[in-house]
PDB file of C-alpha atoms and ligand atoms in Angstrom:
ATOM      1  CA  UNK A   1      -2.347   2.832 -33.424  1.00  0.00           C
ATOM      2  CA  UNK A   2      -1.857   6.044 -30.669  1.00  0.00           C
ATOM      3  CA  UNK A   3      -4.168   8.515 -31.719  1.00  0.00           C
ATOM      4  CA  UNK A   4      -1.886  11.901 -31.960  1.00  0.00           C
ATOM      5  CA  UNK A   5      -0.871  13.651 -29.110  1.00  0.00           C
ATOM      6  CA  UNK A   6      -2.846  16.767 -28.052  1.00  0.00           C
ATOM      7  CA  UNK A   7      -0.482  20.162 -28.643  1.00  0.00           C
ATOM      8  CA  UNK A   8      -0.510  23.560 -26.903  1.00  0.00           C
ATOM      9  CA  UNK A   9       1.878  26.261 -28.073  1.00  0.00           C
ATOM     10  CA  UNK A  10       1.048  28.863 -25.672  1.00  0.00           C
ATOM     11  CA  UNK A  11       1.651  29.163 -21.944  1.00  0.00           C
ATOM     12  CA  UNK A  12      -2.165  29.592 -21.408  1.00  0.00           C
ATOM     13  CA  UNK A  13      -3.150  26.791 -23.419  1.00  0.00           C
ATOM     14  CA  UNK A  14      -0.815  24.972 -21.069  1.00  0.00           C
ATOM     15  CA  UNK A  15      -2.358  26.171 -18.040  1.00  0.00           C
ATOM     16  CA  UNK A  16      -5.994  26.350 -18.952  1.00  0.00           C
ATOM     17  CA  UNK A  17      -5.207  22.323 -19.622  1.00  0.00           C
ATOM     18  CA  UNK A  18      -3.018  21.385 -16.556  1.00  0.00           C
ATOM     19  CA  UNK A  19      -5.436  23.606 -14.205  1.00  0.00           C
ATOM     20  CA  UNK A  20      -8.337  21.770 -15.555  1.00  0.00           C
ATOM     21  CA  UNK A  21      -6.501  18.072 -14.726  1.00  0.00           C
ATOM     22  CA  UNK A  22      -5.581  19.893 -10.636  1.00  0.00           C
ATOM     23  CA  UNK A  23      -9.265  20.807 -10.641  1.00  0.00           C
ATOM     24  CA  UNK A  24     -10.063  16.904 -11.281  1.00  0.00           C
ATOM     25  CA  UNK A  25      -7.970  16.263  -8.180  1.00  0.00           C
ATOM     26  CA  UNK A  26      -4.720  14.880 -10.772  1.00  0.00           C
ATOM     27  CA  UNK A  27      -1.530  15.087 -10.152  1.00  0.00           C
ATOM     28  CA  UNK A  28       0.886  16.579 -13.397  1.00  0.00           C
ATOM     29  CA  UNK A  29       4.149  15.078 -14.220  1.00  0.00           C
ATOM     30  CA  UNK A  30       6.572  16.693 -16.881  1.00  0.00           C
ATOM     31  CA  UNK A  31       9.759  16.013 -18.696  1.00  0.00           C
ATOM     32  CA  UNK A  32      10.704  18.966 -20.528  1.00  0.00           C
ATOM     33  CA  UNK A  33      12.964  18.427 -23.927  1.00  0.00           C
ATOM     34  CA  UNK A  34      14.627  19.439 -26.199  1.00  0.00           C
ATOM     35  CA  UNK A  35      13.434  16.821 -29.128  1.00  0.00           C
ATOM     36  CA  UNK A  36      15.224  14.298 -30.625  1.00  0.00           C
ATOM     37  CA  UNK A  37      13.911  11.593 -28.272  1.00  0.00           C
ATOM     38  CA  UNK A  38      15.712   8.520 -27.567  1.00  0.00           C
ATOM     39  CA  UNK A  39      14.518   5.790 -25.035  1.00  0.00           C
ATOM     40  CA  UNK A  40      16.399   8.073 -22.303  1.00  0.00           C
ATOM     41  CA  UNK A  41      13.118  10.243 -22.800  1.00  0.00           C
ATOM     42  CA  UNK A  42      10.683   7.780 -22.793  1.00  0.00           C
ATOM     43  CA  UNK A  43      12.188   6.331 -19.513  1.00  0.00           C
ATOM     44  CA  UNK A  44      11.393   9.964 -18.000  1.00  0.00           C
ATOM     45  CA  UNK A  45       7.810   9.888 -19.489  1.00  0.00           C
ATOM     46  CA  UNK A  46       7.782   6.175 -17.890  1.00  0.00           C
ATOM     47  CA  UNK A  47       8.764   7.323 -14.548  1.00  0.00           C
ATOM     48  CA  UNK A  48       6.349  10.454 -14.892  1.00  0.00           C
ATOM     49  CA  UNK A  49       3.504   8.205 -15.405  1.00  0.00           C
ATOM     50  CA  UNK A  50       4.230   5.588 -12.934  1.00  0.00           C
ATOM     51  CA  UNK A  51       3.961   8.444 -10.532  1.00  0.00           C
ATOM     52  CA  UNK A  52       1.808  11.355 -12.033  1.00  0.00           C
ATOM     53  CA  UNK A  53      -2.003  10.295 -13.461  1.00  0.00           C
ATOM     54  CA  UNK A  54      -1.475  12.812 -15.794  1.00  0.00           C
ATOM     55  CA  UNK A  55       1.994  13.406 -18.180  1.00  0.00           C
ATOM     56  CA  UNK A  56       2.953  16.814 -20.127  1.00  0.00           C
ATOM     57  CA  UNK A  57       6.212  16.559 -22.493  1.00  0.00           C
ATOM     58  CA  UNK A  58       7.828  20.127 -23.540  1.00  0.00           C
ATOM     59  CA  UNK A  59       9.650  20.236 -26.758  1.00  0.00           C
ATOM     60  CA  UNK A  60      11.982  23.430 -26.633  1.00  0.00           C
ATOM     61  CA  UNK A  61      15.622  23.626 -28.441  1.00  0.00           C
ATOM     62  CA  UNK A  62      16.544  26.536 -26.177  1.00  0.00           C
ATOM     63  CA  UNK A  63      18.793  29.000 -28.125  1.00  0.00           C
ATOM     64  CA  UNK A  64      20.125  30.490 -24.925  1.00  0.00           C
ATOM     65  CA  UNK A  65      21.715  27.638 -23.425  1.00  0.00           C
ATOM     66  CA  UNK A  66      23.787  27.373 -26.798  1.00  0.00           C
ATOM     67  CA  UNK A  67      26.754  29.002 -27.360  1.00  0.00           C
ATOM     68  CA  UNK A  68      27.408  30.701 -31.110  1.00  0.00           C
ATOM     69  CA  UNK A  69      29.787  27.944 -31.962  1.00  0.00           C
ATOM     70  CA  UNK A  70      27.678  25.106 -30.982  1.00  0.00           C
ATOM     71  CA  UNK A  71      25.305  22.863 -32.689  1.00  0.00           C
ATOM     72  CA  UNK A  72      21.988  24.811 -32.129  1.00  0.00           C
ATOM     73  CA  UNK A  73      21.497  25.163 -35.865  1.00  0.00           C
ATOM     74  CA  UNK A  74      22.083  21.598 -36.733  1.00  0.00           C
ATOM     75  CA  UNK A  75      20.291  20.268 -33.544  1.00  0.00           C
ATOM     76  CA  UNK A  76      18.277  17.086 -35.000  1.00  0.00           C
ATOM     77  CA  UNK A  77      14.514  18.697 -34.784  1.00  0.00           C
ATOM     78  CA  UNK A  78      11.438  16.383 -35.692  1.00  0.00           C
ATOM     79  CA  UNK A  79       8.351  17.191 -33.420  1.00  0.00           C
ATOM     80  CA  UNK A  80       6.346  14.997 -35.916  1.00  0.00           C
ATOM     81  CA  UNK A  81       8.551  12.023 -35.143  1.00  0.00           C
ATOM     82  CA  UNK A  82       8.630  13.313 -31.225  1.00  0.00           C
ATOM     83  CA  UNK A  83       4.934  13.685 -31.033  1.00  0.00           C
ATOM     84  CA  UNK A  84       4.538  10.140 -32.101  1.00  0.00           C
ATOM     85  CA  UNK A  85       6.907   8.772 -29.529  1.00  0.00           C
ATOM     86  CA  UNK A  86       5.398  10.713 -26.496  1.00  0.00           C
ATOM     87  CA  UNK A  87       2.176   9.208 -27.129  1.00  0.00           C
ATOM     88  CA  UNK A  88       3.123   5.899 -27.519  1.00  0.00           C
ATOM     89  CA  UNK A  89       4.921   6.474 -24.302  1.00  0.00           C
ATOM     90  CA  UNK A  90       1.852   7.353 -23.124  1.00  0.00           C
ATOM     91  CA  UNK A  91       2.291  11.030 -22.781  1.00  0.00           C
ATOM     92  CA  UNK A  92      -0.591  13.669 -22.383  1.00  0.00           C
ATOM     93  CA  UNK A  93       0.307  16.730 -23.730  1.00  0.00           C
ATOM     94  CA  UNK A  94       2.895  18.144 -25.473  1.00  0.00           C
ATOM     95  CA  UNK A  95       3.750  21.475 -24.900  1.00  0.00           C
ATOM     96  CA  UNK A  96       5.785  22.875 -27.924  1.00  0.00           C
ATOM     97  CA  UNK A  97       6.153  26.633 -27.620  1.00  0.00           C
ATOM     98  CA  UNK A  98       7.188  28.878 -30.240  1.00  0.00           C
ATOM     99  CA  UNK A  99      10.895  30.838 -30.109  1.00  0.00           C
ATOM    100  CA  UNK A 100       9.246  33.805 -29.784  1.00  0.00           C
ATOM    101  CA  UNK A 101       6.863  33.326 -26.975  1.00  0.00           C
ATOM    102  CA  UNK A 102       9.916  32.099 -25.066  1.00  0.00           C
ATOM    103  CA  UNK A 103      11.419  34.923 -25.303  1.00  0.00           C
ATOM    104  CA  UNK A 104       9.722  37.875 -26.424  1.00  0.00           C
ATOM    105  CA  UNK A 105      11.568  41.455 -27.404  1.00  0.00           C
ATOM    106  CA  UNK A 106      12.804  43.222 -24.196  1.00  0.00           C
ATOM    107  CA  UNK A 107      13.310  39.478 -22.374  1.00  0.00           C
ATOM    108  CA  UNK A 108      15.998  40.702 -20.230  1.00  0.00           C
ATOM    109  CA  UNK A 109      16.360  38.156 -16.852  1.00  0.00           C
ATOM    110  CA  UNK A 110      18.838  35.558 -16.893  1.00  0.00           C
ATOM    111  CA  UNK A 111      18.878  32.540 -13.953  1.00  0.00           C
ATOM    112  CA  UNK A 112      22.121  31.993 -12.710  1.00  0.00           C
ATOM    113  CA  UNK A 113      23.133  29.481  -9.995  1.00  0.00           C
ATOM    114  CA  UNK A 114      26.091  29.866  -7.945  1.00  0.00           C
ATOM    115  CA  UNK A 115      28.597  26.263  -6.906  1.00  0.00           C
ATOM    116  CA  UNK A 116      26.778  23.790  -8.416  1.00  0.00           C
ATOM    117  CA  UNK A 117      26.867  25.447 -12.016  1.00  0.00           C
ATOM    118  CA  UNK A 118      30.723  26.776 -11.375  1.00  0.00           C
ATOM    119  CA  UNK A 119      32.887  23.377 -11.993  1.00  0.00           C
ATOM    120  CA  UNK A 120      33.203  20.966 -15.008  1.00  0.00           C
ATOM    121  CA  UNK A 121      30.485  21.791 -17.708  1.00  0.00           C
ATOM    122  CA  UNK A 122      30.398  25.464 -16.286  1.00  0.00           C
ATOM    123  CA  UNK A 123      34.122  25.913 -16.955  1.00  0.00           C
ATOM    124  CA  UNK A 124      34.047  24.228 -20.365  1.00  0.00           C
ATOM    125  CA  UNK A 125      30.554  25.683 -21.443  1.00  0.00           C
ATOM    126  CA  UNK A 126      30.332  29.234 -19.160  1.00  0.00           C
ATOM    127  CA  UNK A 127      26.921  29.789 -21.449  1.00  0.00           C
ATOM    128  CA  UNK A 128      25.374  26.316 -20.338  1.00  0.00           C
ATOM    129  CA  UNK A 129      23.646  26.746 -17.211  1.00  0.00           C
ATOM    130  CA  UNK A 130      22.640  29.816 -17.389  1.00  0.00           C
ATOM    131  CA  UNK A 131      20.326  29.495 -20.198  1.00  0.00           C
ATOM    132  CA  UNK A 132      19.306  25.812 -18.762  1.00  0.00           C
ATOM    133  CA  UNK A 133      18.381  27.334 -15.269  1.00  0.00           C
ATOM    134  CA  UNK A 134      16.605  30.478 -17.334  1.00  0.00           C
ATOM    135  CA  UNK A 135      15.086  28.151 -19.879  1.00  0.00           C
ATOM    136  CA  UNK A 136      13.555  25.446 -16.794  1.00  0.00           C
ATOM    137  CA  UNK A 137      12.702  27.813 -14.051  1.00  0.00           C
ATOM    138  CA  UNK A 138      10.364  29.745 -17.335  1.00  0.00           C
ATOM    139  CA  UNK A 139       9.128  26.225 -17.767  1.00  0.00           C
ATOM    140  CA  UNK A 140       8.234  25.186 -14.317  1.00  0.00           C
ATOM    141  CA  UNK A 141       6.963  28.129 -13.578  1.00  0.00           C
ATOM    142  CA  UNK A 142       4.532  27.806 -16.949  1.00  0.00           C
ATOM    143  CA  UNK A 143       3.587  24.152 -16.482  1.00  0.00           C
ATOM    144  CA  UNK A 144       3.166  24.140 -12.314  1.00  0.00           C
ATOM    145  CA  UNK A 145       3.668  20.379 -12.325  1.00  0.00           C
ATOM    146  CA  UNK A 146       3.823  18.325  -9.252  1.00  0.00           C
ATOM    147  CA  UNK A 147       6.628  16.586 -10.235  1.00  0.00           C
ATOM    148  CA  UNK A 148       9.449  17.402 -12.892  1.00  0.00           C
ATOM    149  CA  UNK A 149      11.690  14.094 -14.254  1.00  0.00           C
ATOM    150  CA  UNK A 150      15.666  14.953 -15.680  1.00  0.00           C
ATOM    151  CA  UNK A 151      17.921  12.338 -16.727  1.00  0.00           C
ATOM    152  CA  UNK A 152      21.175  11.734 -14.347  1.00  0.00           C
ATOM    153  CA  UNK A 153      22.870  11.579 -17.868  1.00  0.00           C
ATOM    154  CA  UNK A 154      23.406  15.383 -17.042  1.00  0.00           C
ATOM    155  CA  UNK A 155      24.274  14.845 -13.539  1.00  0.00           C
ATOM    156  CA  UNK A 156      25.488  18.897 -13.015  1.00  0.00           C
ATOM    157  CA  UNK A 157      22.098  19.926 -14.528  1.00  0.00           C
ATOM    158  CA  UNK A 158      19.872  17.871 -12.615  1.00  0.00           C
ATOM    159  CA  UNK A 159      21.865  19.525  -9.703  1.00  0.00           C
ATOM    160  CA  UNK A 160      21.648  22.722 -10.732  1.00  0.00           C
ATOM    161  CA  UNK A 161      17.792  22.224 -11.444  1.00  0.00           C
ATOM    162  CA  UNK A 162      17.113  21.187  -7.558  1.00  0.00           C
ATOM    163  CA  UNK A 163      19.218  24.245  -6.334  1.00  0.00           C
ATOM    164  CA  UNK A 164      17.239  26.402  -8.622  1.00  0.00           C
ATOM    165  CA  UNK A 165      14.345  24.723  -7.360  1.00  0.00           C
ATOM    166  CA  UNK A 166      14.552  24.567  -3.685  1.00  0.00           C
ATOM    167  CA  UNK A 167      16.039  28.163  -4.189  1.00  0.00           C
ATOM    168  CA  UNK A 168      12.981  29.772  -5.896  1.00  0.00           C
ATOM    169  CA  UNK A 169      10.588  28.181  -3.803  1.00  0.00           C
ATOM    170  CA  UNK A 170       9.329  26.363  -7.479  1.00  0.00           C
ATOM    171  CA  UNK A 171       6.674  23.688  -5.749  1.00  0.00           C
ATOM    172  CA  UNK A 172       7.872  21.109  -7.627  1.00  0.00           C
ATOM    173  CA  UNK A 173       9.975  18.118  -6.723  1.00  0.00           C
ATOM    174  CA  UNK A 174      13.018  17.115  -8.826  1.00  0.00           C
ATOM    175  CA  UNK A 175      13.130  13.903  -9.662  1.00  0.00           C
ATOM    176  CA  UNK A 176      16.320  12.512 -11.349  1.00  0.00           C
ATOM    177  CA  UNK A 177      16.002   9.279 -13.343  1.00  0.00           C
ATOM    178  CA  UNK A 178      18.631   6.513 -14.379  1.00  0.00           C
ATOM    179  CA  UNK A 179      21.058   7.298 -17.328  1.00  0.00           C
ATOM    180  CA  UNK A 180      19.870   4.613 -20.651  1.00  0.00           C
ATOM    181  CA  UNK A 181      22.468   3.321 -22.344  1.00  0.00           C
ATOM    182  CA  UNK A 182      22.825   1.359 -25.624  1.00  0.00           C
ATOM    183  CA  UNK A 183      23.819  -2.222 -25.336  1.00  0.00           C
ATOM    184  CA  UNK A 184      27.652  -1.031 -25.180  1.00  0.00           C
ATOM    185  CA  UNK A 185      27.130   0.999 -22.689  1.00  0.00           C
ATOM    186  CA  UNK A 186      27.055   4.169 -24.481  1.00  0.00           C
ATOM    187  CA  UNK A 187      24.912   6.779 -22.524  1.00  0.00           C
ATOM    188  CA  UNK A 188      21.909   7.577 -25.030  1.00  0.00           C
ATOM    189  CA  UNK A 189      21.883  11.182 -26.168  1.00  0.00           C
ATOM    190  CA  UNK A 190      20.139  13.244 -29.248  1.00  0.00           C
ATOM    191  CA  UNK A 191      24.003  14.144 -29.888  1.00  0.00           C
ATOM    192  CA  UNK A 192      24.958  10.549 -30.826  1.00  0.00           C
ATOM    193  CA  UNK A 193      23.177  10.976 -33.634  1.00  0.00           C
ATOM    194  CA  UNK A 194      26.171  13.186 -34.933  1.00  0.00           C
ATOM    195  CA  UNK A 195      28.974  10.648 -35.007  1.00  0.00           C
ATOM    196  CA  UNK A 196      30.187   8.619 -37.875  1.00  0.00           C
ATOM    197  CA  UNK A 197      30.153   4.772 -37.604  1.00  0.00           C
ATOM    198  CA  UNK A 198      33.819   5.091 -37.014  1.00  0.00           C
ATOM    199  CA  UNK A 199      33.361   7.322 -34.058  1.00  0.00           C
ATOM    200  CA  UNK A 200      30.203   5.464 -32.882  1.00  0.00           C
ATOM    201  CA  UNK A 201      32.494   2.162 -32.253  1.00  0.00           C
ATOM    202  CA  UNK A 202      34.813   4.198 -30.037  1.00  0.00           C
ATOM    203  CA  UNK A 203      32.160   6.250 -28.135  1.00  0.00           C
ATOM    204  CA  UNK A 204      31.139   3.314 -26.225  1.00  0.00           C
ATOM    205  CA  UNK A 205      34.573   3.567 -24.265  1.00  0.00           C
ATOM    206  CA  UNK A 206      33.733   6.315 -22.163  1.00  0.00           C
ATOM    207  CA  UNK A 207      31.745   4.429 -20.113  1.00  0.00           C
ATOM    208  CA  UNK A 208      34.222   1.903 -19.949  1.00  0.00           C
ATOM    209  CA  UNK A 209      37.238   3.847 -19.253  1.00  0.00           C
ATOM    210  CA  UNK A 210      34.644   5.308 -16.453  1.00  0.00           C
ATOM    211  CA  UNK A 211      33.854   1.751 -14.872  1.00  0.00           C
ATOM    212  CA  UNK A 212      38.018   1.068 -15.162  1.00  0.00           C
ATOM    213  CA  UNK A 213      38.858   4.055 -13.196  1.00  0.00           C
ATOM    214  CA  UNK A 214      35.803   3.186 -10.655  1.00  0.00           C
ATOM    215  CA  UNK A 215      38.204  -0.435 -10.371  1.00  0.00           C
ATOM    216  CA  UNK A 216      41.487   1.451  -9.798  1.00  0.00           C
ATOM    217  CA  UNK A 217      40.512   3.189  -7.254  1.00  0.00           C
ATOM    218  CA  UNK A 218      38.775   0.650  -5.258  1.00  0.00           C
ATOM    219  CA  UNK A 219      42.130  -1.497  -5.812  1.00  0.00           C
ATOM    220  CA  UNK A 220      43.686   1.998  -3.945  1.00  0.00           C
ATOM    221  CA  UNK A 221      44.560   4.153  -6.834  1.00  0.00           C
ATOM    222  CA  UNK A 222      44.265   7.890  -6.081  1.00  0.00           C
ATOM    223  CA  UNK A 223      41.343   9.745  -7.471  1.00  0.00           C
ATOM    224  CA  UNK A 224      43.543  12.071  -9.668  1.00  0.00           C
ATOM    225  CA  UNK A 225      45.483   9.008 -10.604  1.00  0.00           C
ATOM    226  CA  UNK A 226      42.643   7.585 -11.854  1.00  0.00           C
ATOM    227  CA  UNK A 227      41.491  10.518 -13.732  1.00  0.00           C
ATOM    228  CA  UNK A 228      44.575  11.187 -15.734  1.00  0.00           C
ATOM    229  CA  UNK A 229      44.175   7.300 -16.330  1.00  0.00           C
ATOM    230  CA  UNK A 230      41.172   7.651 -17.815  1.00  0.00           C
ATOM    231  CA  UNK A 231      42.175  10.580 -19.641  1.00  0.00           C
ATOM    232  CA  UNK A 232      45.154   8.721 -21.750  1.00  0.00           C
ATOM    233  CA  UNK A 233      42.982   5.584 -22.454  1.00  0.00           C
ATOM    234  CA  UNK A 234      40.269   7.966 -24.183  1.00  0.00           C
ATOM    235  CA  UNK A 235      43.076   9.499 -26.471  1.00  0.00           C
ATOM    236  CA  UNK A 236      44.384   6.067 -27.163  1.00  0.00           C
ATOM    237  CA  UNK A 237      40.993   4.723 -27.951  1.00  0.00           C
ATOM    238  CA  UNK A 238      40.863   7.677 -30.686  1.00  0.00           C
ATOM    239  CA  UNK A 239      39.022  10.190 -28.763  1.00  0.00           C
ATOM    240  CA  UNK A 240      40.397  13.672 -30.405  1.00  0.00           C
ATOM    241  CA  UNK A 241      40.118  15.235 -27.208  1.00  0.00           C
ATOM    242  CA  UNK A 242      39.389  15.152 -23.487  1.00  0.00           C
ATOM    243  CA  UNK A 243      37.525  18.496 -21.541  1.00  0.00           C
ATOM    244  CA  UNK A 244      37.753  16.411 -18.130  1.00  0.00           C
ATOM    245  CA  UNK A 245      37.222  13.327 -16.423  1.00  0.00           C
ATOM    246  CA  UNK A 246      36.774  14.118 -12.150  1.00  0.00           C
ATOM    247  CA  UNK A 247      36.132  12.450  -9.210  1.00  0.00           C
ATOM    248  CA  UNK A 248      33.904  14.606  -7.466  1.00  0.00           C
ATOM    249  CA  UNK A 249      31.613  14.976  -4.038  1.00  0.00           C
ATOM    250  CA  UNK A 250      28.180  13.725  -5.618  1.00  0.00           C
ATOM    251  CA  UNK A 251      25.888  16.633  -3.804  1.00  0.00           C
ATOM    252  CA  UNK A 252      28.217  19.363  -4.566  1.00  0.00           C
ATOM    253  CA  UNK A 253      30.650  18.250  -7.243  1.00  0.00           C
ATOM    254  CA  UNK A 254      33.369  19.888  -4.662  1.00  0.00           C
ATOM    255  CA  UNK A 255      36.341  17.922  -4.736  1.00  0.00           C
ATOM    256  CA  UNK A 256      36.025  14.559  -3.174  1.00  0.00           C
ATOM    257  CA  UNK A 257      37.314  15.422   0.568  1.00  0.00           C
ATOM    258  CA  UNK A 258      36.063  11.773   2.371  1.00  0.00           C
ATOM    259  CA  UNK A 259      36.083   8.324   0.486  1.00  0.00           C
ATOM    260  CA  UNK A 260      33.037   7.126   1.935  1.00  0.00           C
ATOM    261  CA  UNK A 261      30.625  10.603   1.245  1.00  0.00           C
ATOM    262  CA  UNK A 262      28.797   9.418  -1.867  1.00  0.00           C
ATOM    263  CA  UNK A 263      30.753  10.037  -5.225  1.00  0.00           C
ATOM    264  CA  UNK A 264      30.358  10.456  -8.871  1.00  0.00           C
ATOM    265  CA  UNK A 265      32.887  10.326 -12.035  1.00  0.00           C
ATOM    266  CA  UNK A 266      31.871  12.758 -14.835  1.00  0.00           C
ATOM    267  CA  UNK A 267      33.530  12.877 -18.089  1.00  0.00           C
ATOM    268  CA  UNK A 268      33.559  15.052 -21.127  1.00  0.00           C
ATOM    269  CA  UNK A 269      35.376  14.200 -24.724  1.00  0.00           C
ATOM    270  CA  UNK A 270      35.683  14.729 -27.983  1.00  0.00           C
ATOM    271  CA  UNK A 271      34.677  12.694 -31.154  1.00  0.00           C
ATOM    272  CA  UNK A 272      35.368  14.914 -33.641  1.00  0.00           C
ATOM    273  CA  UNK A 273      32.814  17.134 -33.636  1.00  0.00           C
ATOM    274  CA  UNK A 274      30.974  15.879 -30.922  1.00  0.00           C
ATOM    275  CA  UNK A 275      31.014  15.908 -27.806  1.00  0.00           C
ATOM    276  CA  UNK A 276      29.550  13.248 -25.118  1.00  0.00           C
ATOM    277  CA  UNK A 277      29.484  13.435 -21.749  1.00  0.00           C
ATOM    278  CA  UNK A 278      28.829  10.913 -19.222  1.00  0.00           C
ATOM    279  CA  UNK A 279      28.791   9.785 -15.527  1.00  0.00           C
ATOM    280  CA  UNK A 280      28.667   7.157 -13.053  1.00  0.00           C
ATOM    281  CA  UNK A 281      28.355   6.659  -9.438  1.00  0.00           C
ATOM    282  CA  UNK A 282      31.342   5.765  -7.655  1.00  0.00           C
TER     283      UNK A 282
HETATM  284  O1  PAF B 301      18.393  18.214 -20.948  1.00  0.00           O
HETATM  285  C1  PAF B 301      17.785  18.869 -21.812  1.00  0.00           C
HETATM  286  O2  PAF B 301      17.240  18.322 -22.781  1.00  0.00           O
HETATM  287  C2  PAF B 301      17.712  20.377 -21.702  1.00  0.00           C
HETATM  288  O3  PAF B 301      18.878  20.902 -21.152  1.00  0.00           O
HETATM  289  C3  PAF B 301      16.469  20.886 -20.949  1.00  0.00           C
HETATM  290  C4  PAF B 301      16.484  20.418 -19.496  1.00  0.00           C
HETATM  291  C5  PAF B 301      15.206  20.391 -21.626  1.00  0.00           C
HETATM  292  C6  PAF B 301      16.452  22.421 -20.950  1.00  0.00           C
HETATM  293  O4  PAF B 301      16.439  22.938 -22.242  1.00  0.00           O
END
């Protein structure tokens, strides 16, 4: 058995530990979360360790990057559960910091990055990045890691969290790791937790209709072709609604101006009450 996994709640605490591992010479990796862990997670705490000799996990459901009709209340929360998996992973420390020393009274700054956070989930969710970019650049700055890990599940966050990076001047580097998916191809996320068996079955056509539209094109179809494609064979496979699917410049997310600049297709839809997103290079 893992013995438990050693927990600081304060950004001192944090420091006082990851300044004593620098002062050893090690180098600090860290995968900040929001809970719920999946094997998407413990891929990141993988990756951290095969490249950091020492691992810190944050475990924050970040009220700001929530809007009031979203799922913050009913966000799946089980830090018990979490802790367990992080050190079986072979995680260090878990960072879990209390609401309120987040964001004290009088908190009053608010990270926002131009482009990158302007398109796709910005237009759907205008709250999103904001309170991502606020909620990492607090985190980064609190941790000092070497080396931060983000899924490319969110492909516009990890973006947005280089840009914020490089930006800042954070001394980090942004590493972005693999999407996991499910044996279907479903893209693993803390939200798939919501859906019903029903809507479980049909999930795993996103990626599909994804990989489809990647095949149309290369046969010549037009990128917006191919979108709207995509679009009608995710309402006909019972998805209740479809935010976007977009062919898009992979650095910027611009529109796609030059076939052979790397690409991306990111999609957003609707399973009821949930909603999945997901992406693939082109
Ligand atoms: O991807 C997530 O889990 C969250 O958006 C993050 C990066 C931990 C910020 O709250």
């Amino acid at each position: 058995m893992t013995s438990p996994l050693p927990v600081v709640r304060s950004t001192l605490a944090l420091r006082q530990q990851v300044a004593a591992w620098r002062a050893a010479g090690l180098s600090i990796g860290f995968v900040p979360t929001m809970g719920a862990l999946h094997e998407g997670h413990l891929s990141l705490v993988c990756a951290a360790k095969e490249r950091c000799q020492r691992v810190v996990a944050s475990l924050f459901v970040n009220p700001r990057q929530f809007a009031p009709h979203e799922d913050f209340e009913r966000y799946p929360r089980d830090e018990a559960g979490d802790s367990a998996l992080l050190a079986s992973a072979g995680c260090d420390l878990l960072y879990a910091p209390e609401r309120a020393a987040m964001y004290p009274d009088g908190f009053a700054t608010n990270v926002i990055v131009a482009d990158v956070s302007a398109p796709l989930e910005g237009e759907f969710r205008p709250h999103f990045f904001g309170g991502v970019a606020t909620v990492v650049t607090k985190l980064l700055m609190q941790a000092l890691p070497d080396t931060a890990f983000f899924g490319e599940k969110d492909y516009q966050q990890l973006l947005v969290i280089k840009r914020l990076a490089r930006d800042l001047d954070i001394p980090v580097e942004i590493v972005g790791c693999p999407t996991i998916r499910e044996a279907d191809g479903l893209a693993m996320s803390s939200r798939n937790a919501y859906l019903s068996a029903d809507e479980r079955r049909i999930a795993a056509r996103l990626n599909m209709v994804l990989h489809d539209a990647i095949k149309a094109m290369r046969a010549g179809a037009a990128a917006e072709a191919a979108e709207r494609e995509a679009e009608s064979h995710l309402i006909a496979a019972g998805f209740s609604g479809v935010d976007y699917v977009a062919v898009r410049d992979a650095a910027t997310l611009g529109p796609l101006r030059d076939l052979n600049t790397p690409a991306r297709i990111l999609a957003a839809a609707w399973l009821g009450k949930t909603r999945l997103i997901d992406n693939i290079a082109l």
